[in-house]
Coordinates of N, CA, C and O in Angstrom, one line a residue:
M1 N 84.7 77.1 75.6 CA 85.2 78.2 74.8 C 85.8 77.7 73.5 O 86.4 76.7 73.5
T2 N 85.6 78.5 72.5 CA 86.0 78.2 71.2 C 87.0 79.3 70.7 O 86.8 80.4 71.0
D3 N 87.9 78.9 69.8 CA 88.8 79.8 69.2 C 88.2 80.5 68.0 O 87.7 79.8 67.1
Y4 N 88.2 81.8 67.9 CA 87.7 82.5 66.8 C 88.7 83.5 66.3 O 89.6 84.0 67.1
T5 N 88.6 83.9 65.1 CA 89.3 85.1 64.5 C 88.3 86.1 64.1 O 87.4 85.8 63.3
A6 N 88.4 87.3 64.7 CA 87.5 88.4 64.3 C 88.4 89.3 63.5 O 89.5 89.7 63.8
T7 N 87.8 89.6 62.3 CA 88.5 90.6 61.4 C 87.7 91.9 61.4 O 86.5 91.9 61.1
V8 N 88.3 92.9 61.8 CA 87.7 94.3 61.8 C 88.3 95.1 60.7 O 89.6 95.3 60.7
T9 N 87.5 95.5 59.8 CA 87.9 96.4 58.7 C 87.5 97.8 59.0 O 86.3 98.0 59.2
V10 N 88.4 98.7 59.1 CA 88.1 100.1 59.4 C 88.4 101.0 58.2 O 89.5 100.9 57.6
R11 N 87.5 101.8 57.8 CA 87.8 102.7 56.6 C 87.1 104.1 56.9 O 86.2 104.2 57.7
L12 N 87.6 105.1 56.3 CA 87.1 106.4 56.5 C 85.7 106.5 55.8 O 85.4 105.9 54.8
K13 N 84.8 107.2 56.5 CA 83.5 107.4 55.9 C 83.6 108.2 54.6 O 84.5 109.0 54.4
R14 N 82.6 108.0 53.7 CA 82.6 108.7 52.5 C 82.5 110.2 52.8 O 81.8 110.6 53.7
G15 N 83.2 111.0 52.1 CA 83.3 112.4 52.3 C 84.4 112.9 53.2 O 84.7 114.1 53.2
V16 N 85.0 112.0 53.9 CA 86.2 112.3 54.7 C 87.4 112.2 53.8 O 87.6 111.2 53.1
L17 N 88.3 113.2 53.9 CA 89.5 113.2 53.0 C 90.3 112.0 53.3 O 90.6 111.7 54.5
D18 N 90.8 111.4 52.3 CA 91.7 110.2 52.4 C 92.9 110.4 51.5 O 93.0 109.9 50.4
P19 N 93.9 111.1 52.0 CA 95.1 111.5 51.2 C 95.8 110.2 50.7 O 96.3 110.2 49.6
E20 N 95.9 109.2 51.5 CA 96.6 108.0 51.1 C 95.9 107.4 49.9 O 96.6 107.0 48.9
A21 N 94.6 107.3 49.9 CA 93.9 106.7 48.8 C 94.0 107.6 47.5 O 94.1 107.1 46.4
E22 N 93.9 108.9 47.7 CA 94.1 109.9 46.6 C 95.4 109.7 45.9 O 95.5 109.7 44.7
T23 N 96.5 109.6 46.7 CA 97.8 109.5 46.2 C 97.9 108.1 45.4 O 98.5 108.1 44.3
T24 N 97.4 107.1 46.0 CA 97.5 105.8 45.4 C 96.6 105.7 44.1 O 97.1 105.2 43.1
Q25 N 95.5 106.4 44.1 CA 94.6 106.4 42.9 C 95.3 107.1 41.8 O 95.3 106.6 40.6
R26 N 95.9 108.3 42.1 CA 96.7 109.0 41.0 C 97.8 108.2 40.5 O 98.0 108.1 39.2
A27 N 98.5 107.4 41.3 CA 99.6 106.6 40.9 C 99.1 105.5 40.0 O 99.7 105.2 38.9
L28 N 98.0 104.9 40.3 CA 97.4 103.8 39.5 C 97.0 104.3 38.2 O 97.2 103.7 37.1
E29 N 96.4 105.5 38.2 CA 96.0 106.1 36.9 C 97.1 106.4 36.0 O 97.1 106.3 34.8
R30 N 98.3 106.9 36.6 CA 99.5 107.2 35.8 C 100.0 105.9 35.2 O 100.7 105.9 34.1
L31 N 99.8 104.8 35.9 CA 100.2 103.5 35.3 C 99.2 102.9 34.3 O 99.4 101.8 33.7
G32 N 98.2 103.6 34.0 CA 97.2 103.2 33.0 C 96.0 102.5 33.5 O 95.2 102.1 32.6
F33 N 95.8 102.4 34.8 CA 94.6 101.8 35.3 C 93.5 102.8 35.4 O 93.7 103.9 35.9
E34 N 92.3 102.4 34.9 CA 91.1 103.3 35.0 C 90.3 102.8 36.2 O 90.0 101.6 36.3
L35 N 89.9 103.7 37.1 CA 89.1 103.4 38.2 C 88.2 104.6 38.6 O 88.6 105.8 38.3
D36 N 87.1 104.3 39.1 CA 86.2 105.4 39.5 C 86.5 106.0 40.9 O 86.4 107.2 41.1
D37 N 87.0 105.2 41.8 CA 87.3 105.6 43.2 C 88.2 104.6 43.8 O 88.2 103.4 43.5
L38 N 88.9 105.1 44.8 CA 89.7 104.2 45.6 C 89.6 104.6 47.1 O 89.7 105.8 47.3
R39 N 89.5 103.7 48.0 CA 89.4 104.0 49.4 C 90.4 103.1 50.1 O 90.5 101.9 49.8
S40 N 91.1 103.7 51.1 CA 92.1 102.8 51.9 C 91.3 102.3 53.1 O 90.3 102.9 53.5
A41 N 91.9 101.3 53.7 CA 91.2 100.7 54.9 C 92.3 100.0 55.7 O 93.4 99.6 55.2
D42 N 92.1 99.9 57.0 CA 92.9 99.2 57.9 C 92.2 97.9 58.3 O 91.0 97.9 58.5
R43 N 92.9 96.8 58.4 CA 92.3 95.5 58.7 C 93.0 95.0 59.9 O 94.3 94.9 60.0
F44 N 92.3 94.6 61.0 CA 92.8 94.0 62.2 C 92.3 92.6 62.3 O 91.1 92.4 62.2
E45 N 93.2 91.6 62.5 CA 92.8 90.2 62.8 C 93.0 89.9 64.2 O 94.2 90.0 64.7
I46 N 92.0 89.6 64.9 CA 92.1 89.4 66.4 C 91.7 88.0 66.7 O 90.6 87.5 66.4
D47 N 92.7 87.2 67.3 CA 92.4 85.8 67.7 C 91.9 85.9 69.1 O 92.5 86.5 70.0
L48 N 90.8 85.3 69.4 CA 90.2 85.3 70.8 C 89.4 84.0 71.0 O 89.0 83.3 70.1
D49 N 89.2 83.8 72.3 CA 88.3 82.7 72.8 C 87.0 83.3 73.2 O 87.0 84.3 73.9
A50 N 85.9 82.6 72.8 CA 84.6 83.1 73.2 C 83.6 82.0 73.2 O 83.9 80.9 72.6
A51 N 82.5 82.2 73.9 CA 81.5 81.1 74.1 C 80.8 80.8 72.7 O 80.3 79.7 72.5
S52 N 80.7 81.9 71.9 CA 80.0 81.7 70.6 C 80.6 82.7 69.6 O 81.3 83.7 70.0
A53 N 80.2 82.6 68.3 CA 80.7 83.5 67.3 C 80.0 84.9 67.6 O 80.7 85.9 67.4
E54 N 78.8 84.9 68.1 CA 78.1 86.1 68.4 C 78.9 86.9 69.6 O 79.0 88.1 69.5
A55 N 79.3 86.1 70.6 CA 80.1 86.7 71.7 C 81.4 87.3 71.2 O 81.8 88.4 71.6
A56 N 82.0 86.6 70.3 CA 83.3 87.0 69.7 C 83.1 88.3 68.9 O 83.8 89.3 69.0
A57 N 82.0 88.4 68.2 CA 81.7 89.6 67.4 C 81.4 90.7 68.3 O 81.8 91.9 68.0
E58 N 80.7 90.5 69.4 CA 80.4 91.6 70.3 C 81.7 92.1 71.0 O 81.8 93.4 71.1
R59 N 82.6 91.3 71.3 CA 83.9 91.7 71.9 C 84.7 92.5 70.8 O 85.2 93.6 71.1
A60 N 84.7 92.0 69.6 CA 85.4 92.8 68.5 C 84.8 94.1 68.2 O 85.4 95.1 68.0
D61 N 83.4 94.1 68.3 CA 82.7 95.4 68.1 C 83.1 96.4 69.2 O 83.3 97.6 68.9
E62 N 83.1 95.9 70.4 CA 83.5 96.8 71.5 C 84.9 97.3 71.3 O 85.2 98.5 71.6
M63 N 85.8 96.5 70.9 CA 87.2 96.9 70.6 C 87.2 98.0 69.5 O 88.0 99.0 69.7
A64 N 86.5 97.8 68.5 CA 86.4 98.8 67.4 C 85.8 100.1 67.9 O 86.4 101.2 67.6
E65 N 84.8 100.0 68.7 CA 84.2 101.3 69.2 C 85.1 102.0 70.2 O 85.1 103.2 70.2
R66 N 85.8 101.3 71.0 CA 86.6 101.9 72.0 C 88.0 102.3 71.5 O 88.6 103.2 72.1
L67 N 88.6 101.7 70.5 CA 90.0 102.0 70.1 C 90.2 101.9 68.6 O 90.9 102.8 68.1
L68 N 89.8 100.9 67.9 CA 90.2 100.7 66.6 C 89.7 101.7 65.6 O 90.3 102.0 64.5
A69 N 88.5 102.2 65.9 CA 87.8 103.2 64.9 C 87.3 104.4 65.7 O 87.0 104.3 66.9
N70 N 87.3 105.5 65.0 CA 86.7 106.7 65.6 C 85.4 106.9 64.9 O 85.3 107.2 63.7
P71 N 84.3 106.6 65.6 CA 83.0 106.6 65.0 C 82.6 107.9 64.3 O 81.7 107.9 63.4
T72 N 83.3 109.0 64.6 CA 83.0 110.3 63.9 C 83.4 110.2 62.5 O 82.7 110.8 61.6
I73 N 84.6 109.6 62.2 CA 85.1 109.6 60.8 C 85.2 108.3 60.2 O 85.5 108.2 59.0
H74 N 85.1 107.2 60.9 CA 85.3 105.8 60.4 C 84.0 105.0 60.4 O 83.1 105.2 61.2
D75 N 83.9 104.2 59.4 CA 82.9 103.1 59.4 C 83.8 101.8 59.6 O 84.9 101.8 59.3
Y76 N 83.2 100.8 60.2 CA 83.9 99.5 60.3 C 82.9 98.4 60.2 O 81.7 98.5 60.4
E77 N 83.5 97.2 59.9 CA 82.7 96.0 59.9 C 83.5 94.9 60.6 O 84.7 94.9 60.6
V78 N 82.7 94.0 61.2 CA 83.3 92.9 61.9 C 82.9 91.6 61.3 O 81.7 91.4 61.0
E79 N 83.8 90.7 61.0 CA 83.5 89.4 60.5 C 84.2 88.4 61.4 O 85.4 88.5 61.8
V80 N 83.5 87.3 61.8 CA 84.1 86.3 62.7 C 84.1 84.9 62.0 O 83.1 84.5 61.4
T81 N 85.2 84.3 62.2 CA 85.4 82.9 61.6 C 86.0 82.0 62.7 O 86.6 82.5 63.6
D82 N 85.7 80.7 62.6 CA 86.3 79.7 63.5 C 87.8 79.7 63.2 O 88.3 79.8 62.1
R83 N 88.6 79.5 64.2 CA 90.0 79.4 64.1 C 90.5 77.9 64.1 O 90.0 77.1 64.8

């Protein structure tokens, strides 16, 4: 078994209201920053042991599907690195 860190980034799908991002975007624009769009995201870093990076990614993907993300309103991506 090898130690891995799986990073799961969860964000709302395009078209789903994101009040946190809208509020932050307005605040940034009031501060003089020009931007086309802003989206918020949650990031989870999961340390785990697995036989391979692929196995670690599969486990993190299952975690995202079952708990970390709601597939109806969220998109997510999984990235695995050696720890």
